[in-house]
Every structure is written in structure tokens, then in C-alpha cells.
Amino acid sequence: MSAYRLKGASGAVINQFFPLGNRTLIGSGNDCDITVNNDGVEDQHAEVLENNGALILRNLGSPGATLLNGEPVEQAGLVSGDEIRIGNCRWVLQAPGLKPQKVLTREAVKRRRNRVPWLIVAALLAAAALAWQQGMLPF
């Protein structure tokens, strides 16, 4: 059994979790592991395959009917955090204990410094210095 799962993000599957096996079939058919009953969703619409720890999404339906991160795909590798869309249903690929690749970019983990407090301190010091220079302070 895979450590990966799909979390429903919209449509009829929202907030539902679907553990992934070696082959997880998605579609409107009764034989599907994840059933989606929307117009335009075929009996066997897509599948997620696990091969030596790697996940692959394959479109089995009409060309362009399976979207990965907003782009139509026929076949593509998956990483934690990817979004799959079929019909009006969306899922996010999750791996427990593994942060999505998109979160781990250098820009995303770079510590941001808030400069507003320093600007306030600098403005107060400048105002005090100006007041002292003009003789408005008692010392």
C-alpha cells in the first residue's frame, strides 16, 4: 500500500481522502476506485500508477480531459502537492510527512524580514533628534 493519498479539494469529493494503491482508477464506472459522477467524465477516465515509489498519472479519457496543475496531460509524473482535476472535481496529492515540492523552493523557505518596526523606530529617533535640535526637548 502506498503512503500517498489524494485529498478532495473541490466538487463532490471535497474534504474526502482517497488512499492510492499500485493502480488507482478514477472515473464514473462502477469498477473505479474513485468515482466521479460528472458530465464529461468517462467510465475509466484516468489512473494513478505507482512504480518503485514513483507515481504516474495517465489520462484514459478524451484528450485534454485530465488536468495536472491546470495543464492537460496524457501522462505525467506526480509529486506531493500536485493538483489533479477531472470534471469539476479536484484532488491534491499528499504524502504524509513529506512537504510538497512547491513549498520547498528556495524562494518559499527564504526568511522574510519585516522592516516596518525598524522604520517606525528610525522615524521616532529622527523626530526626537529634530525636536532636540530645535530646543523643544528639556534635556
JSON list of C-alpha atoms in Angstrom, two decimals:
[
{"chain": "A", "resi": 1, "resn": "MET", "atom": "CA", "xyz": [0.00, 0.00, 0.00]},
{"chain": "A", "resi": 2, "resn": "SER", "atom": "CA", "xyz": [1.28, 3.44, -0.94]},
{"chain": "A", "resi": 3, "resn": "ALA", "atom": "CA", "xyz": [1.91, 6.22, 1.56]},
{"chain": "A", "resi": 4, "resn": "TYR", "atom": "CA", "xyz": [0.33, 8.60, -0.94]},
{"chain": "A", "resi": 5, "resn": "ARG", "atom": "CA", "xyz": [-3.27, 9.74, -0.93]},
{"chain": "A", "resi": 6, "resn": "LEU", "atom": "CA", "xyz": [-5.49, 12.18, -2.77]},
{"chain": "A", "resi": 7, "resn": "LYS", "atom": "CA", "xyz": [-7.38, 14.83, -0.82]},
{"chain": "A", "resi": 8, "resn": "GLY", "atom": "CA", "xyz": [-10.53, 16.18, -2.44]},
{"chain": "A", "resi": 9, "resn": "ALA", "atom": "CA", "xyz": [-10.25, 19.94, -2.95]},
{"chain": "A", "resi": 10, "resn": "SER", "atom": "CA", "xyz": [-13.49, 20.76, -4.81]},
{"chain": "A", "resi": 11, "resn": "GLY", "atom": "CA", "xyz": [-16.65, 19.30, -6.25]},
{"chain": "A", "resi": 12, "resn": "ALA", "atom": "CA", "xyz": [-18.35, 16.20, -4.84]},
{"chain": "A", "resi": 13, "resn": "VAL", "atom": "CA", "xyz": [-15.04, 14.92, -3.41]},
{"chain": "A", "resi": 14, "resn": "ILE", "atom": "CA", "xyz": [-14.18, 17.95, -1.27]},
{"chain": "A", "resi": 15, "resn": "ASN", "atom": "CA", "xyz": [-12.55, 17.07, 2.08]},
{"chain": "A", "resi": 16, "resn": "GLN", "atom": "CA", "xyz": [-12.52, 13.34, 1.30]},
{"chain": "A", "resi": 17, "resn": "PHE", "atom": "CA", "xyz": [-9.33, 11.28, 1.37]},
{"chain": "A", "resi": 18, "resn": "PHE", "atom": "CA", "xyz": [-8.51, 8.51, -1.09]},
{"chain": "A", "resi": 19, "resn": "PRO", "atom": "CA", "xyz": [-5.51, 6.25, -0.39]},
{"chain": "A", "resi": 20, "resn": "LEU", "atom": "CA", "xyz": [-3.62, 5.26, -3.52]},
{"chain": "A", "resi": 21, "resn": "GLY", "atom": "CA", "xyz": [-2.75, 1.67, -4.38]},
{"chain": "A", "resi": 22, "resn": "ASN", "atom": "CA", "xyz": [-0.49, 0.26, -7.08]},
{"chain": "A", "resi": 23, "resn": "ARG", "atom": "CA", "xyz": [-3.18, 1.25, -9.60]},
{"chain": "A", "resi": 24, "resn": "THR", "atom": "CA", "xyz": [-5.96, 3.66, -8.70]},
{"chain": "A", "resi": 25, "resn": "LEU", "atom": "CA", "xyz": [-8.65, 4.08, -11.33]},
{"chain": "A", "resi": 26, "resn": "ILE", "atom": "CA", "xyz": [-10.66, 7.33, -11.49]},
{"chain": "A", "resi": 27, "resn": "GLY", "atom": "CA", "xyz": [-13.88, 7.69, -13.46]},
{"chain": "A", "resi": 28, "resn": "SER", "atom": "CA", "xyz": [-17.65, 7.29, -13.47]},
{"chain": "A", "resi": 29, "resn": "GLY", "atom": "CA", "xyz": [-17.65, 3.49, -13.81]},
{"chain": "A", "resi": 30, "resn": "ASN", "atom": "CA", "xyz": [-18.58, 1.09, -11.01]},
{"chain": "A", "resi": 31, "resn": "ASP", "atom": "CA", "xyz": [-15.14, -0.53, -11.27]},
{"chain": "A", "resi": 32, "resn": "CYS", "atom": "CA", "xyz": [-13.32, 2.73, -10.37]},
{"chain": "A", "resi": 33, "resn": "ASP", "atom": "CA", "xyz": [-11.53, 3.22, -7.06]},
{"chain": "A", "resi": 34, "resn": "ILE", "atom": "CA", "xyz": [-12.52, 6.91, -7.07]},
{"chain": "A", "resi": 35, "resn": "THR", "atom": "CA", "xyz": [-15.95, 7.51, -8.56]},
{"chain": "A", "resi": 36, "resn": "VAL", "atom": "CA", "xyz": [-16.77, 10.85, -10.18]},
{"chain": "A", "resi": 37, "resn": "ASN", "atom": "CA", "xyz": [-20.31, 11.29, -11.48]},
{"chain": "A", "resi": 38, "resn": "ASN", "atom": "CA", "xyz": [-19.99, 14.46, -13.57]},
{"chain": "A", "resi": 39, "resn": "ASP", "atom": "CA", "xyz": [-20.89, 15.20, -17.16]},
{"chain": "A", "resi": 40, "resn": "GLY", "atom": "CA", "xyz": [-17.90, 14.56, -19.39]},
{"chain": "A", "resi": 41, "resn": "VAL", "atom": "CA", "xyz": [-16.25, 12.08, -17.03]},
{"chain": "A", "resi": 42, "resn": "GLU", "atom": "CA", "xyz": [-15.77, 8.75, -18.74]},
{"chain": "A", "resi": 43, "resn": "ASP", "atom": "CA", "xyz": [-16.17, 5.28, -17.20]},
{"chain": "A", "resi": 44, "resn": "GLN", "atom": "CA", "xyz": [-12.40, 4.90, -16.90]},
{"chain": "A", "resi": 45, "resn": "HIS", "atom": "CA", "xyz": [-11.16, 8.46, -17.12]},
{"chain": "A", "resi": 46, "resn": "ALA", "atom": "CA", "xyz": [-7.67, 8.38, -15.57]},
{"chain": "A", "resi": 47, "resn": "GLU", "atom": "CA", "xyz": [-5.38, 6.23, -13.47]},
{"chain": "A", "resi": 48, "resn": "VAL", "atom": "CA", "xyz": [-2.60, 6.79, -10.98]},
{"chain": "A", "resi": 49, "resn": "LEU", "atom": "CA", "xyz": [0.10, 4.13, -11.08]},
{"chain": "A", "resi": 50, "resn": "GLU", "atom": "CA", "xyz": [2.84, 3.52, -8.53]},
{"chain": "A", "resi": 51, "resn": "ASN", "atom": "CA", "xyz": [6.09, 2.09, -9.82]},
{"chain": "A", "resi": 52, "resn": "ASN", "atom": "CA", "xyz": [9.02, 1.73, -7.39]},
{"chain": "A", "resi": 53, "resn": "GLY", "atom": "CA", "xyz": [7.84, 4.69, -5.30]},
{"chain": "A", "resi": 54, "resn": "ALA", "atom": "CA", "xyz": [7.21, 6.94, -8.32]},
{"chain": "A", "resi": 55, "resn": "LEU", "atom": "CA", "xyz": [3.67, 7.98, -9.22]},
{"chain": "A", "resi": 56, "resn": "ILE", "atom": "CA", "xyz": [2.39, 8.42, -12.75]},
{"chain": "A", "resi": 57, "resn": "LEU", "atom": "CA", "xyz": [-0.91, 9.99, -13.83]},
{"chain": "A", "resi": 58, "resn": "ARG", "atom": "CA", "xyz": [-2.33, 8.67, -17.11]},
{"chain": "A", "resi": 59, "resn": "ASN", "atom": "CA", "xyz": [-5.30, 10.08, -18.97]},
{"chain": "A", "resi": 60, "resn": "LEU", "atom": "CA", "xyz": [-7.57, 7.28, -20.23]},
{"chain": "A", "resi": 61, "resn": "GLY", "atom": "CA", "xyz": [-10.37, 9.54, -21.46]},
{"chain": "A", "resi": 62, "resn": "SER", "atom": "CA", "xyz": [-10.69, 12.16, -24.16]},
{"chain": "A", "resi": 63, "resn": "PRO", "atom": "CA", "xyz": [-7.53, 14.12, -24.98]},
{"chain": "A", "resi": 64, "resn": "GLY", "atom": "CA", "xyz": [-7.13, 17.09, -22.65]},
{"chain": "A", "resi": 65, "resn": "ALA", "atom": "CA", "xyz": [-9.78, 15.86, -20.21]},
{"chain": "A", "resi": 66, "resn": "THR", "atom": "CA", "xyz": [-7.36, 15.26, -17.32]},
{"chain": "A", "resi": 67, "resn": "LEU", "atom": "CA", "xyz": [-5.57, 18.31, -15.91]},
{"chain": "A", "resi": 68, "resn": "LEU", "atom": "CA", "xyz": [-2.42, 18.32, -13.80]},
{"chain": "A", "resi": 69, "resn": "ASN", "atom": "CA", "xyz": [-1.71, 21.65, -12.11]},
{"chain": "A", "resi": 70, "resn": "GLY", "atom": "CA", "xyz": [-4.05, 23.31, -14.61]},
{"chain": "A", "resi": 71, "resn": "GLU", "atom": "CA", "xyz": [-2.45, 21.82, -17.73]},
{"chain": "A", "resi": 72, "resn": "PRO", "atom": "CA", "xyz": [-3.92, 18.99, -19.86]},
{"chain": "A", "resi": 73, "resn": "VAL", "atom": "CA", "xyz": [-1.82, 15.82, -19.71]},
{"chain": "A", "resi": 74, "resn": "GLU", "atom": "CA", "xyz": [-1.81, 12.40, -21.29]},
{"chain": "A", "resi": 75, "resn": "GLN", "atom": "CA", "xyz": [0.84, 11.01, -18.95]},
{"chain": "A", "resi": 76, "resn": "ALA", "atom": "CA", "xyz": [2.99, 12.72, -16.32]},
{"chain": "A", "resi": 77, "resn": "GLY", "atom": "CA", "xyz": [4.94, 12.05, -13.15]},
{"chain": "A", "resi": 78, "resn": "LEU", "atom": "CA", "xyz": [3.43, 13.24, -9.88]},
{"chain": "A", "resi": 79, "resn": "VAL", "atom": "CA", "xyz": [4.97, 14.79, -6.77]},
{"chain": "A", "resi": 80, "resn": "SER", "atom": "CA", "xyz": [3.42, 15.69, -3.44]},
{"chain": "A", "resi": 81, "resn": "GLY", "atom": "CA", "xyz": [1.33, 18.85, -3.76]},
{"chain": "A", "resi": 82, "resn": "ASP", "atom": "CA", "xyz": [0.28, 18.31, -7.38]},
{"chain": "A", "resi": 83, "resn": "GLU", "atom": "CA", "xyz": [-3.33, 19.08, -8.25]},
{"chain": "A", "resi": 84, "resn": "ILE", "atom": "CA", "xyz": [-5.37, 16.72, -10.43]},
{"chain": "A", "resi": 85, "resn": "ARG", "atom": "CA", "xyz": [-8.62, 17.94, -11.98]},
{"chain": "A", "resi": 86, "resn": "ILE", "atom": "CA", "xyz": [-11.24, 15.79, -13.67]},
{"chain": "A", "resi": 87, "resn": "GLY", "atom": "CA", "xyz": [-14.59, 17.38, -14.48]},
{"chain": "A", "resi": 88, "resn": "ASN", "atom": "CA", "xyz": [-15.44, 19.74, -11.63]},
{"chain": "A", "resi": 89, "resn": "CYS", "atom": "CA", "xyz": [-13.52, 17.67, -9.05]},
{"chain": "A", "resi": 90, "resn": "ARG", "atom": "CA", "xyz": [-10.01, 18.50, -7.88]},
{"chain": "A", "resi": 91, "resn": "TRP", "atom": "CA", "xyz": [-7.61, 16.50, -5.70]},
{"chain": "A", "resi": 92, "resn": "VAL", "atom": "CA", "xyz": [-4.28, 17.39, -4.14]},
{"chain": "A", "resi": 93, "resn": "LEU", "atom": "CA", "xyz": [-1.67, 14.64, -3.93]},
{"chain": "A", "resi": 94, "resn": "GLN", "atom": "CA", "xyz": [-0.43, 14.19, -0.37]},
{"chain": "A", "resi": 95, "resn": "ALA", "atom": "CA", "xyz": [2.34, 12.12, 1.13]},
{"chain": "A", "resi": 96, "resn": "PRO", "atom": "CA", "xyz": [2.23, 12.05, 4.94]},
{"chain": "A", "resi": 97, "resn": "GLY", "atom": "CA", "xyz": [5.34, 13.66, 6.38]},
{"chain": "A", "resi": 98, "resn": "LEU", "atom": "CA", "xyz": [6.51, 14.99, 3.00]},
{"chain": "A", "resi": 99, "resn": "LYS", "atom": "CA", "xyz": [6.11, 18.67, 2.17]},
{"chain": "A", "resi": 100, "resn": "PRO", "atom": "CA", "xyz": [5.05, 19.48, -1.39]},
{"chain": "A", "resi": 101, "resn": "GLN", "atom": "CA", "xyz": [7.92, 20.29, -3.76]},
{"chain": "A", "resi": 102, "resn": "LYS", "atom": "CA", "xyz": [6.40, 23.69, -4.49]},
{"chain": "A", "resi": 103, "resn": "VAL", "atom": "CA", "xyz": [6.66, 24.61, -0.80]},
{"chain": "A", "resi": 104, "resn": "LEU", "atom": "CA", "xyz": [10.34, 23.67, -0.67]},
{"chain": "A", "resi": 105, "resn": "THR", "atom": "CA", "xyz": [11.57, 26.16, -3.29]},
{"chain": "A", "resi": 106, "resn": "ARG", "atom": "CA", "xyz": [14.38, 28.46, -2.18]},
{"chain": "A", "resi": 107, "resn": "GLU", "atom": "CA", "xyz": [12.10, 31.50, -2.54]},
{"chain": "A", "resi": 108, "resn": "ALA", "atom": "CA", "xyz": [9.37, 29.90, -0.41]},
{"chain": "A", "resi": 109, "resn": "VAL", "atom": "CA", "xyz": [11.65, 28.97, 2.51]},
{"chain": "A", "resi": 110, "resn": "LYS", "atom": "CA", "xyz": [13.65, 32.20, 2.45]},
{"chain": "A", "resi": 111, "resn": "ARG", "atom": "CA", "xyz": [13.13, 34.06, 5.70]},
{"chain": "A", "resi": 112, "resn": "ARG", "atom": "CA", "xyz": [11.35, 37.32, 5.12]},
{"chain": "A", "resi": 113, "resn": "ARG", "atom": "CA", "xyz": [12.29, 40.23, 7.33]},
{"chain": "A", "resi": 114, "resn": "ASN", "atom": "CA", "xyz": [9.62, 42.65, 8.38]},
{"chain": "A", "resi": 115, "resn": "ARG", "atom": "CA", "xyz": [11.14, 46.12, 8.08]},
{"chain": "A", "resi": 116, "resn": "VAL", "atom": "CA", "xyz": [8.14, 48.09, 9.36]},
{"chain": "A", "resi": 117, "resn": "PRO", "atom": "CA", "xyz": [9.20, 48.03, 13.06]},
{"chain": "A", "resi": 118, "resn": "TRP", "atom": "CA", "xyz": [12.66, 49.32, 12.12]},
{"chain": "A", "resi": 119, "resn": "LEU", "atom": "CA", "xyz": [11.15, 52.10, 10.02]},
{"chain": "A", "resi": 120, "resn": "ILE", "atom": "CA", "xyz": [8.97, 53.18, 12.95]},
{"chain": "A", "resi": 121, "resn": "VAL", "atom": "CA", "xyz": [11.97, 53.24, 15.31]},
{"chain": "A", "resi": 122, "resn": "ALA", "atom": "CA", "xyz": [14.01, 55.22, 12.76]},
{"chain": "A", "resi": 123, "resn": "ALA", "atom": "CA", "xyz": [11.17, 57.74, 12.32]},
{"chain": "A", "resi": 124, "resn": "LEU", "atom": "CA", "xyz": [10.81, 58.21, 16.09]},
{"chain": "A", "resi": 125, "resn": "LEU", "atom": "CA", "xyz": [14.57, 58.73, 16.50]},
{"chain": "A", "resi": 126, "resn": "ALA", "atom": "CA", "xyz": [14.61, 61.23, 13.65]},
{"chain": "A", "resi": 127, "resn": "ALA", "atom": "CA", "xyz": [11.67, 63.13, 15.19]},
{"chain": "A", "resi": 128, "resn": "ALA", "atom": "CA", "xyz": [13.39, 63.17, 18.60]},
{"chain": "A", "resi": 129, "resn": "ALA", "atom": "CA", "xyz": [16.65, 64.41, 17.07]},
{"chain": "A", "resi": 130, "resn": "LEU", "atom": "CA", "xyz": [14.83, 67.18, 15.21]},
{"chain": "A", "resi": 131, "resn": "ALA", "atom": "CA", "xyz": [12.94, 68.21, 18.36]},
{"chain": "A", "resi": 132, "resn": "TRP", "atom": "CA", "xyz": [16.19, 68.25, 20.37]},
{"chain": "A", "resi": 133, "resn": "GLN", "atom": "CA", "xyz": [17.95, 70.31, 17.69]},
{"chain": "A", "resi": 134, "resn": "GLN", "atom": "CA", "xyz": [15.15, 72.89, 17.75]},
{"chain": "A", "resi": 135, "resn": "GLY", "atom": "CA", "xyz": [15.27, 73.07, 21.54]},
{"chain": "A", "resi": 136, "resn": "MET", "atom": "CA", "xyz": [11.87, 71.51, 22.10]},
{"chain": "A", "resi": 137, "resn": "LEU", "atom": "CA", "xyz": [13.18, 68.86, 24.49]},
{"chain": "A", "resi": 138, "resn": "PRO", "atom": "CA", "xyz": [14.02, 69.75, 28.11]},
{"chain": "A", "resi": 139, "resn": "PHE", "atom": "CA", "xyz": [17.43, 67.98, 28.11]}
]
